[in-house]
């Protein structure tokens, strides 16, 4: 994961394998996050390997924590047990008779 000249430190850009190791997931999971646009990455050359900037990975991780915090806060909130009246969670809005 590290290069000999870096003294054990990761560089600015991470390979998909480095990113997967840091997140403790498969490389295919990281690849999917990149291809869906959820995790920012760059391609080296026209069809070269993907690279994830370390700073962007940290921002993405922070965003995941915030998303989890918000979801948890909503579930603990006053209105968490009220059914979704819009129908959006159940597959769309249905006409009222």
mmCIF file of N, CA, C and O in Angstrom:
data_model
loop_
_atom_site.group_PDB
_atom_site.id
_atom_site.type_symbol
_atom_site.label_atom_id
_atom_site.label_comp_id
_atom_site.label_asym_id
_atom_site.label_seq_id
_atom_site.Cartn_x
_atom_site.Cartn_y
_atom_site.Cartn_z
ATOM 1 N N UNK A 1 0.816 -1.196 0.000
ATOM 2 C CA UNK A 1 0.000 0.000 0.000
ATOM 3 C C UNK A 1 0.855 1.253 0.000
ATOM 4 O O UNK A 1 0.451 2.274 -0.504
ATOM 5 N N UNK A 2 2.007 1.237 0.571
ATOM 6 C CA UNK A 2 2.853 2.425 0.608
ATOM 7 C C UNK A 2 4.052 2.218 -0.291
ATOM 8 O O UNK A 2 4.484 1.115 -0.546
ATOM 9 N N UNK A 3 4.619 3.295 -0.769
ATOM 10 C CA UNK A 3 5.818 3.208 -1.586
ATOM 11 C C UNK A 3 7.045 3.381 -0.702
ATOM 12 O O UNK A 3 6.985 4.072 0.313
ATOM 13 N N UNK A 4 8.154 2.773 -1.085
ATOM 14 C CA UNK A 4 9.356 2.852 -0.248
ATOM 15 C C UNK A 4 9.838 4.272 -0.018
ATOM 16 O O UNK A 4 10.291 4.606 1.059
ATOM 17 N N UNK A 5 9.705 5.139 -1.026
ATOM 18 C CA UNK A 5 10.207 6.497 -0.888
ATOM 19 C C UNK A 5 9.308 7.377 -0.026
ATOM 20 O O UNK A 5 9.690 8.457 0.377
ATOM 21 N N UNK A 6 8.108 6.906 0.297
ATOM 22 C CA UNK A 6 7.199 7.743 1.078
ATOM 23 C C UNK A 6 7.405 7.591 2.576
ATOM 24 O O UNK A 6 6.767 8.283 3.347
ATOM 25 N N UNK A 7 8.237 6.656 2.996
ATOM 26 C CA UNK A 7 8.497 6.485 4.409
ATOM 27 C C UNK A 7 7.291 5.966 5.173
ATOM 28 O O UNK A 7 7.087 6.309 6.318
ATOM 29 N N UNK A 8 6.445 5.155 4.505
ATOM 30 C CA UNK A 8 5.286 4.595 5.177
ATOM 31 C C UNK A 8 4.038 5.456 5.080
ATOM 32 O O UNK A 8 2.988 5.063 5.542
ATOM 33 N N UNK A 9 4.119 6.620 4.483
ATOM 34 C CA UNK A 9 2.980 7.519 4.339
ATOM 35 C C UNK A 9 2.329 7.304 2.971
ATOM 36 O O UNK A 9 3.001 7.036 1.997
ATOM 37 N N UNK A 10 1.027 7.457 2.926
ATOM 38 C CA UNK A 10 0.331 7.419 1.653
ATOM 39 C C UNK A 10 0.531 8.744 0.941
ATOM 40 O O UNK A 10 0.633 9.790 1.573
ATOM 41 N N UNK A 11 0.550 8.704 -0.374
ATOM 42 C CA UNK A 11 0.684 9.919 -1.149
ATOM 43 C C UNK A 11 -0.630 10.651 -1.263
ATOM 44 O O UNK A 11 -1.622 10.307 -0.627
ATOM 45 N N UNK A 12 -0.633 11.672 -2.105
ATOM 46 C CA UNK A 12 -1.846 12.471 -2.291
ATOM 47 C C UNK A 12 -2.951 11.652 -2.940
ATOM 48 O O UNK A 12 -4.125 11.791 -2.597
ATOM 49 N N UNK A 13 -2.593 10.804 -3.889
ATOM 50 C CA UNK A 13 -3.572 10.012 -4.611
ATOM 51 C C UNK A 13 -3.461 8.549 -4.235
ATOM 52 O O UNK A 13 -2.370 8.000 -4.121
ATOM 53 N N UNK A 14 -4.620 7.924 -4.056
ATOM 54 C CA UNK A 14 -4.692 6.529 -3.646
ATOM 55 C C UNK A 14 -5.178 5.665 -4.797
ATOM 56 O O UNK A 14 -6.039 6.086 -5.568
ATOM 57 N N UNK A 15 -4.648 4.455 -4.878
ATOM 58 C CA UNK A 15 -5.187 3.496 -5.826
ATOM 59 C C UNK A 15 -6.523 2.994 -5.291
ATOM 60 O O UNK A 15 -6.861 3.210 -4.125
ATOM 61 N N UNK A 16 -7.254 2.291 -6.115
ATOM 62 C CA UNK A 16 -8.509 1.705 -5.654
ATOM 63 C C UNK A 16 -8.240 0.689 -4.554
ATOM 64 O O UNK A 16 -9.004 0.592 -3.591
ATOM 65 N N UNK A 17 -7.131 -0.046 -4.661
ATOM 66 C CA UNK A 17 -6.776 -1.025 -3.625
ATOM 67 C C UNK A 17 -6.458 -0.330 -2.302
ATOM 68 O O UNK A 17 -6.881 -0.791 -1.234
ATOM 69 N N UNK A 18 -5.724 0.787 -2.363
ATOM 70 C CA UNK A 18 -5.425 1.557 -1.145
ATOM 71 C C UNK A 18 -6.717 2.066 -0.510
ATOM 72 O O UNK A 18 -6.911 1.975 0.700
ATOM 73 N N UNK A 19 -7.599 2.616 -1.350
ATOM 74 C CA UNK A 19 -8.869 3.155 -0.866
ATOM 75 C C UNK A 19 -9.710 2.056 -0.235
ATOM 76 O O UNK A 19 -10.268 2.237 0.850
ATOM 77 N N UNK A 20 -9.766 0.910 -0.906
ATOM 78 C CA UNK A 20 -10.538 -0.224 -0.382
ATOM 79 C C UNK A 20 -9.976 -0.693 0.947
ATOM 80 O O UNK A 20 -10.725 -0.988 1.883
ATOM 81 N N UNK A 21 -8.662 -0.727 1.072
ATOM 82 C CA UNK A 21 -8.038 -1.147 2.322
ATOM 83 C C UNK A 21 -8.372 -0.179 3.461
ATOM 84 O O UNK A 21 -8.701 -0.599 4.573
ATOM 85 N N UNK A 22 -8.321 1.119 3.174
ATOM 86 C CA UNK A 22 -8.634 2.115 4.195
ATOM 87 C C UNK A 22 -10.094 2.024 4.642
ATOM 88 O O UNK A 22 -10.404 2.249 5.809
ATOM 89 N N UNK A 23 -10.989 1.709 3.711
ATOM 90 C CA UNK A 23 -12.410 1.611 4.033
ATOM 91 C C UNK A 23 -12.814 0.204 4.494
ATOM 92 O O UNK A 23 -13.955 0.004 4.895
ATOM 93 N N UNK A 24 -11.879 -0.735 4.404
ATOM 94 C CA UNK A 24 -12.135 -2.138 4.771
ATOM 95 C C UNK A 24 -13.279 -2.729 3.946
ATOM 96 O O UNK A 24 -14.211 -3.323 4.479
ATOM 97 N N UNK A 25 -13.218 -2.500 2.632
ATOM 98 C CA UNK A 25 -14.197 -3.049 1.696
ATOM 99 C C UNK A 25 -13.453 -3.650 0.507
ATOM 100 O O UNK A 25 -12.235 -3.518 0.391
ATOM 101 N N UNK A 26 -14.196 -4.295 -0.384
ATOM 102 C CA UNK A 26 -13.606 -4.844 -1.605
ATOM 103 C C UNK A 26 -13.299 -3.731 -2.599
ATOM 104 O O UNK A 26 -13.971 -2.695 -2.599
ATOM 105 N N UNK A 27 -12.348 -3.983 -3.479
ATOM 106 C CA UNK A 27 -12.016 -3.026 -4.532
ATOM 107 C C UNK A 27 -13.240 -2.783 -5.409
ATOM 108 O O UNK A 27 -13.484 -1.656 -5.847
ATOM 109 N N UNK A 28 -14.050 -3.819 -5.635
ATOM 110 C CA UNK A 28 -15.251 -3.659 -6.467
ATOM 111 C C UNK A 28 -16.237 -2.670 -5.835
ATOM 112 O O UNK A 28 -16.935 -1.954 -6.552
ATOM 113 N N UNK A 29 -16.304 -2.612 -4.514
ATOM 114 C CA UNK A 29 -17.182 -1.651 -3.837
ATOM 115 C C UNK A 29 -16.704 -0.223 -4.097
ATOM 116 O O UNK A 29 -17.516 0.674 -4.348
ATOM 117 N N UNK A 30 -15.401 -0.011 -4.053
ATOM 118 C CA UNK A 30 -14.836 1.317 -4.328
ATOM 119 C C UNK A 30 -15.080 1.685 -5.785
ATOM 120 O O UNK A 30 -15.486 2.805 -6.097
ATOM 121 N N UNK A 31 -14.870 0.737 -6.679
ATOM 122 C CA UNK A 31 -15.099 0.965 -8.101
ATOM 123 C C UNK A 31 -16.550 1.380 -8.343
ATOM 124 O O UNK A 31 -16.818 2.320 -9.096
ATOM 125 N N UNK A 32 -17.491 0.721 -7.693
ATOM 126 C CA UNK A 32 -18.912 1.057 -7.836
ATOM 127 C C UNK A 32 -19.199 2.468 -7.309
ATOM 128 O O UNK A 32 -19.946 3.227 -7.934
ATOM 129 N N UNK A 33 -18.610 2.834 -6.171
ATOM 130 C CA UNK A 33 -18.793 4.182 -5.625
ATOM 131 C C UNK A 33 -18.288 5.239 -6.603
ATOM 132 O O UNK A 33 -18.896 6.304 -6.752
ATOM 133 N N UNK A 34 -17.191 4.947 -7.275
ATOM 134 C CA UNK A 34 -16.621 5.887 -8.244
ATOM 135 C C UNK A 34 -17.497 5.965 -9.485
ATOM 136 O O UNK A 34 -17.832 7.042 -9.962
ATOM 137 N N UNK A 35 -17.893 4.824 -10.010
ATOM 138 C CA UNK A 35 -18.684 4.799 -11.249
ATOM 139 C C UNK A 35 -20.068 5.434 -11.087
ATOM 140 O O UNK A 35 -20.597 5.996 -12.039
ATOM 141 N N UNK A 36 -20.632 5.378 -9.890
ATOM 142 C CA UNK A 36 -21.928 6.018 -9.653
ATOM 143 C C UNK A 36 -21.778 7.504 -9.334
ATOM 144 O O UNK A 36 -22.769 8.209 -9.218
ATOM 145 N N UNK A 37 -20.534 7.966 -9.167
ATOM 146 C CA UNK A 37 -20.284 9.373 -8.884
ATOM 147 C C UNK A 37 -20.367 9.725 -7.412
ATOM 148 O O UNK A 37 -20.243 10.888 -7.046
ATOM 149 N N UNK A 38 -20.579 8.735 -6.557
ATOM 150 C CA UNK A 38 -20.691 9.010 -5.127
ATOM 151 C C UNK A 38 -19.338 9.378 -4.524
ATOM 152 O O UNK A 38 -19.253 10.261 -3.674
ATOM 153 N N UNK A 39 -18.292 8.714 -4.960
ATOM 154 C CA UNK A 39 -16.940 8.987 -4.466
ATOM 155 C C UNK A 39 -16.146 9.661 -5.580
ATOM 156 O O UNK A 39 -15.927 9.073 -6.642
ATOM 157 N N UNK A 40 -15.708 10.907 -5.367
ATOM 158 C CA UNK A 40 -14.949 11.614 -6.403
ATOM 159 C C UNK A 40 -13.611 10.933 -6.672
ATOM 160 O O UNK A 40 -12.918 10.515 -5.744
ATOM 161 N N UNK A 41 -13.273 10.829 -7.953
ATOM 162 C CA UNK A 41 -12.002 10.232 -8.357
ATOM 163 C C UNK A 41 -11.611 10.789 -9.716
ATOM 164 O O UNK A 41 -12.429 11.393 -10.412
ATOM 165 N N UNK A 42 -10.361 10.592 -10.066
ATOM 166 C CA UNK A 42 -9.877 10.995 -11.391
ATOM 167 C C UNK A 42 -9.295 9.773 -12.081
ATOM 168 O O UNK A 42 -8.884 8.810 -11.435
ATOM 169 N N UNK A 43 -9.256 9.838 -13.395
ATOM 170 C CA UNK A 43 -8.651 8.784 -14.184
ATOM 171 C C UNK A 43 -7.322 9.329 -14.706
ATOM 172 O O UNK A 43 -7.266 10.454 -15.208
ATOM 173 N N UNK A 44 -6.298 8.558 -14.587
ATOM 174 C CA UNK A 44 -4.979 8.960 -15.069
ATOM 175 C C UNK A 44 -4.893 8.559 -16.541
ATOM 176 O O UNK A 44 -4.834 7.380 -16.861
ATOM 177 N N UNK A 45 -4.956 9.562 -17.411
ATOM 178 C CA UNK A 45 -4.980 9.286 -18.846
ATOM 179 C C UNK A 45 -6.397 8.978 -19.311
ATOM 180 O O UNK A 45 -7.348 8.960 -18.540
ATOM 181 N N UNK A 46 -6.529 8.727 -20.591
ATOM 182 C CA UNK A 46 -7.844 8.487 -21.187
ATOM 183 C C UNK A 46 -8.504 7.228 -20.657
ATOM 184 O O UNK A 46 -9.689 7.204 -20.360
ATOM 185 N N UNK A 47 -7.765 6.159 -20.508
ATOM 186 C CA UNK A 47 -8.351 4.901 -20.012
ATOM 187 C C UNK A 47 -7.464 4.282 -18.932
ATOM 188 O O UNK A 47 -7.486 3.075 -18.729
ATOM 189 N N UNK A 48 -6.733 5.130 -18.257
ATOM 190 C CA UNK A 48 -5.823 4.663 -17.227
ATOM 191 C C UNK A 48 -6.538 4.326 -15.927
ATOM 192 O O UNK A 48 -7.761 4.339 -15.843
ATOM 193 N N UNK A 49 -5.765 4.049 -14.901
ATOM 194 C CA UNK A 49 -6.353 3.648 -13.617
ATOM 195 C C UNK A 49 -6.993 4.821 -12.886
ATOM 196 O O UNK A 49 -6.605 5.974 -13.050
ATOM 197 N N UNK A 50 -7.997 4.500 -12.085
ATOM 198 C CA UNK A 50 -8.648 5.495 -11.234
ATOM 199 C C UNK A 50 -7.759 5.814 -10.039
ATOM 200 O O UNK A 50 -7.073 4.936 -9.530
ATOM 201 N N UNK A 51 -7.820 7.058 -9.591
ATOM 202 C CA UNK A 51 -7.128 7.479 -8.383
ATOM 203 C C UNK A 51 -8.083 8.324 -7.544
ATOM 204 O O UNK A 51 -8.832 9.148 -8.076
ATOM 205 N N UNK A 52 -8.031 8.120 -6.243
ATOM 206 C CA UNK A 52 -8.859 8.863 -5.304
ATOM 207 C C UNK A 52 -7.947 9.771 -4.496
ATOM 208 O O UNK A 52 -6.980 9.298 -3.886
ATOM 209 N N UNK A 53 -8.238 11.053 -4.517
ATOM 210 C CA UNK A 53 -7.433 11.981 -3.733
ATOM 211 C C UNK A 53 -7.734 11.767 -2.250
ATOM 212 O O UNK A 53 -8.888 11.670 -1.848
ATOM 213 N N UNK A 54 -6.694 11.653 -1.469
ATOM 214 C CA UNK A 54 -6.833 11.379 -0.037
ATOM 215 C C UNK A 54 -7.747 12.391 0.648
ATOM 216 O O UNK A 54 -8.608 12.034 1.453
ATOM 217 N N UNK A 55 -7.604 13.661 0.317
ATOM 218 C CA UNK A 55 -8.437 14.708 0.919
ATOM 219 C C UNK A 55 -9.906 14.511 0.548
ATOM 220 O O UNK A 55 -10.796 14.706 1.377
ATOM 221 N N UNK A 56 -10.179 14.115 -0.704
ATOM 222 C CA UNK A 56 -11.553 13.867 -1.136
ATOM 223 C C UNK A 56 -12.147 12.663 -0.415
ATOM 224 O O UNK A 56 -13.335 12.655 -0.079
ATOM 225 N N UNK A 57 -11.328 11.651 -0.160
ATOM 226 C CA UNK A 57 -11.797 10.486 0.591
ATOM 227 C C UNK A 57 -12.183 10.889 2.001
ATOM 228 O O UNK A 57 -13.220 10.463 2.518
ATOM 229 N N UNK A 58 -11.386 11.735 2.637
ATOM 230 C CA UNK A 58 -11.701 12.199 3.986
ATOM 231 C C UNK A 58 -13.005 12.991 4.011
ATOM 232 O O UNK A 58 -13.824 12.832 4.910
ATOM 233 N N UNK A 59 -13.213 13.847 3.007
ATOM 234 C CA UNK A 59 -14.464 14.612 2.909
ATOM 235 C C UNK A 59 -15.637 13.650 2.736
ATOM 236 O O UNK A 59 -16.674 13.800 3.384
ATOM 237 N N UNK A 60 -15.486 12.655 1.864
ATOM 238 C CA UNK A 60 -16.544 11.683 1.622
ATOM 239 C C UNK A 60 -16.883 10.911 2.900
ATOM 240 O O UNK A 60 -18.055 10.727 3.219
ATOM 241 N N UNK A 61 -15.864 10.519 3.649
ATOM 242 C CA UNK A 61 -16.083 9.811 4.915
ATOM 243 C C UNK A 61 -16.846 10.703 5.888
ATOM 244 O O UNK A 61 -17.812 10.265 6.526
ATOM 245 N N UNK A 62 -16.444 11.968 6.000
ATOM 246 C CA UNK A 62 -17.145 12.911 6.879
ATOM 247 C C UNK A 62 -18.605 13.054 6.465
ATOM 248 O O UNK A 62 -19.498 13.121 7.321
ATOM 249 N N UNK A 63 -18.860 13.106 5.153
ATOM 250 C CA UNK A 63 -20.236 13.212 4.659
ATOM 251 C C UNK A 63 -21.049 11.972 5.024
ATOM 252 O O UNK A 63 -22.236 12.079 5.342
ATOM 253 N N UNK A 64 -20.425 10.800 4.990
ATOM 254 C CA UNK A 64 -21.125 9.571 5.358
ATOM 255 C C UNK A 64 -21.498 9.580 6.834
ATOM 256 O O UNK A 64 -22.590 9.161 7.210
ATOM 257 N N UNK A 65 -20.592 10.068 7.674
ATOM 258 C CA UNK A 65 -20.898 10.197 9.104
ATOM 259 C C UNK A 65 -22.063 11.161 9.325
ATOM 260 O O UNK A 65 -22.956 10.898 10.124
ATOM 261 N N UNK A 66 -22.053 12.289 8.614
ATOM 262 C CA UNK A 66 -23.117 13.277 8.758
ATOM 263 C C UNK A 66 -24.454 12.709 8.285
ATOM 264 O O UNK A 66 -25.484 12.909 8.927
ATOM 265 N N UNK A 67 -24.440 11.995 7.185
ATOM 266 C CA UNK A 67 -25.662 11.377 6.676
ATOM 267 C C UNK A 67 -26.215 10.367 7.691
ATOM 268 O O UNK A 67 -27.420 10.337 7.944
ATOM 269 N N UNK A 68 -25.357 9.586 8.296
ATOM 270 C CA UNK A 68 -25.775 8.628 9.315
ATOM 271 C C UNK A 68 -26.318 9.348 10.541
ATOM 272 O O UNK A 68 -27.339 8.945 11.110
ATOM 273 N N UNK A 69 -25.663 10.433 10.942
ATOM 274 C CA UNK A 69 -26.128 11.202 12.096
ATOM 275 C C UNK A 69 -27.522 11.760 11.844
ATOM 276 O O UNK A 69 -28.408 11.670 12.688
ATOM 277 N N UNK A 70 -27.732 12.322 10.661
ATOM 278 C CA UNK A 70 -29.038 12.891 10.327
ATOM 279 C C UNK A 70 -30.122 11.809 10.294
ATOM 280 O O UNK A 70 -31.229 12.021 10.784
ATOM 281 N N UNK A 71 -29.803 10.677 9.712
ATOM 282 C CA UNK A 71 -30.760 9.571 9.647
ATOM 283 C C UNK A 71 -31.125 9.110 11.049
ATOM 284 O O UNK A 71 -32.299 8.875 11.364
ATOM 285 N N UNK A 72 -30.137 8.990 11.907
ATOM 286 C CA UNK A 72 -30.370 8.567 13.278
ATOM 287 C C UNK A 72 -31.213 9.598 14.032
ATOM 288 O O UNK A 72 -32.147 9.248 14.764
ATOM 289 N N UNK A 73 -30.909 10.873 13.849
ATOM 290 C CA UNK A 73 -31.664 11.930 14.515
ATOM 291 C C UNK A 73 -33.115 11.927 14.051
ATOM 292 O O UNK A 73 -34.035 12.099 14.851
ATOM 293 N N UNK A 74 -33.341 11.722 12.761
ATOM 294 C CA UNK A 74 -34.704 11.673 12.243
ATOM 295 C C UNK A 74 -35.461 10.500 12.869
ATOM 296 O O UNK A 74 -36.602 10.634 13.283
ATOM 297 N N UNK A 75 -34.819 9.341 12.934
ATOM 298 C CA UNK A 75 -35.471 8.154 13.491
ATOM 299 C C UNK A 75 -35.783 8.299 14.975
ATOM 300 O O UNK A 75 -36.681 7.638 15.481
ATOM 301 N N UNK A 76 -35.055 9.154 15.668
ATOM 302 C CA UNK A 76 -35.305 9.377 17.086
ATOM 303 C C UNK A 76 -36.246 10.560 17.316
ATOM 304 O O UNK A 76 -36.655 10.812 18.438
ATOM 305 N N UNK A 77 -36.597 11.241 16.247
ATOM 306 C CA UNK A 77 -37.400 12.450 16.361
ATOM 307 C C UNK A 77 -38.862 12.195 16.669
ATOM 308 O O UNK A 77 -39.363 11.072 16.643
ATOM 309 N N UNK A 78 -39.544 13.266 16.910
ATOM 310 C CA UNK A 78 -40.949 13.258 17.301
ATOM 311 C C UNK A 78 -41.864 12.645 16.240
ATOM 312 O O UNK A 78 -42.869 12.024 16.551
ATOM 313 N N UNK A 79 -41.508 12.799 14.963
ATOM 314 C CA UNK A 79 -42.371 12.353 13.883
ATOM 315 C C UNK A 79 -41.895 11.059 13.219
ATOM 316 O O UNK A 79 -42.411 10.679 12.179
ATOM 317 N N UNK A 80 -40.959 10.359 13.796
ATOM 318 C CA UNK A 80 -40.378 9.178 13.170
ATOM 319 C C UNK A 80 -41.384 8.058 12.966
ATOM 320 O O UNK A 80 -41.254 7.279 12.035
ATOM 321 N N UNK A 81 -42.399 7.963 13.790
ATOM 322 C CA UNK A 81 -43.366 6.871 13.682
ATOM 323 C C UNK A 81 -44.580 7.215 12.824
ATOM 324 O O UNK A 81 -45.459 6.382 12.650
ATOM 325 N N UNK A 82 -44.633 8.411 12.267
ATOM 326 C CA UNK A 82 -45.743 8.802 11.412
ATOM 327 C C UNK A 82 -45.495 8.252 10.017
ATOM 328 O O UNK A 82 -44.417 8.395 9.463
ATOM 329 N N UNK A 83 -46.501 7.630 9.443
ATOM 330 C CA UNK A 83 -46.381 7.086 8.088
ATOM 331 C C UNK A 83 -46.107 8.207 7.102
ATOM 332 O O UNK A 83 -46.610 9.327 7.259
ATOM 333 N N UNK A 84 -45.346 7.879 6.095
ATOM 334 C CA UNK A 84 -45.050 8.849 5.047
ATOM 335 C C UNK A 84 -46.320 9.071 4.225
ATOM 336 O O UNK A 84 -46.759 8.205 3.492
ATOM 337 N N UNK A 85 -46.947 10.232 4.355
ATOM 338 C CA UNK A 85 -48.220 10.510 3.706
ATOM 339 C C UNK A 85 -48.094 10.787 2.216
ATOM 340 O O UNK A 85 -49.067 10.720 1.484
ATOM 341 N N UNK A 86 -46.886 11.084 1.752
ATOM 342 C CA UNK A 86 -46.719 11.400 0.336
ATOM 343 C C UNK A 86 -46.746 10.164 -0.534
ATOM 344 O O UNK A 86 -46.978 10.255 -1.731
ATOM 345 N N UNK A 87 -46.464 8.993 0.032
ATOM 346 C CA UNK A 87 -46.404 7.778 -0.756
ATOM 347 C C UNK A 87 -45.068 7.585 -1.437
ATOM 348 O O UNK A 87 -44.845 6.584 -2.107
ATOM 349 N N UNK A 88 -44.158 8.519 -1.283
ATOM 350 C CA UNK A 88 -42.873 8.440 -1.969
ATOM 351 C C UNK A 88 -42.061 7.225 -1.550
ATOM 352 O O UNK A 88 -41.357 6.640 -2.357
ATOM 353 N N UNK A 89 -42.138 6.826 -0.322
ATOM 354 C CA UNK A 89 -41.351 5.684 0.137
ATOM 355 C C UNK A 89 -41.954 4.352 -0.317
ATOM 356 O O UNK A 89 -41.320 3.344 -0.289
ATOM 357 N N UNK A 90 -43.222 4.346 -0.705
ATOM 358 C CA UNK A 90 -43.888 3.113 -1.080
ATOM 359 C C UNK A 90 -44.038 2.958 -2.577
ATOM 360 O O UNK A 90 -44.857 2.194 -3.047
ATOM 361 N N UNK A 91 -43.281 3.675 -3.345
ATOM 362 C CA UNK A 91 -43.323 3.477 -4.782
ATOM 363 C C UNK A 91 -44.111 4.515 -5.552
ATOM 364 O O UNK A 91 -44.589 4.236 -6.646
ATOM 365 N N UNK A 92 -44.296 5.657 -5.034
ATOM 366 C CA UNK A 92 -44.929 6.724 -5.798
ATOM 367 C C UNK A 92 -46.178 7.252 -5.141
ATOM 368 O O UNK A 92 -46.703 6.705 -4.195
ATOM 369 N N UNK A 93 -46.696 8.305 -5.725
ATOM 370 C CA UNK A 93 -47.892 8.955 -5.209
ATOM 371 C C UNK A 93 -49.106 8.277 -5.851
ATOM 372 O O UNK A 93 -49.142 8.047 -7.050
ATOM 373 N N UNK A 94 -50.092 7.981 -5.049
ATOM 374 C CA UNK A 94 -51.298 7.317 -5.544
ATOM 375 C C UNK A 94 -52.470 8.288 -5.462
ATOM 376 O O UNK A 94 -52.604 9.035 -4.493
ATOM 377 N N UNK A 95 -53.369 8.252 -6.458
ATOM 378 C CA UNK A 95 -54.524 9.160 -6.432
ATOM 379 C C UNK A 95 -55.464 8.821 -5.285
ATOM 380 O O UNK A 95 -55.600 7.672 -4.892
ATOM 381 N N UNK A 96 -56.114 9.836 -4.772
ATOM 382 C CA UNK A 96 -57.083 9.672 -3.701
ATOM 383 C C UNK A 96 -58.468 9.621 -4.323
ATOM 384 O O UNK A 96 -58.823 10.443 -5.166
ATOM 385 N N UNK A 97 -59.263 8.660 -3.919
ATOM 386 C CA UNK A 97 -60.632 8.529 -4.465
ATOM 387 C C UNK A 97 -61.557 9.526 -3.835
ATOM 388 O O UNK A 97 -61.567 9.890 -2.754
#
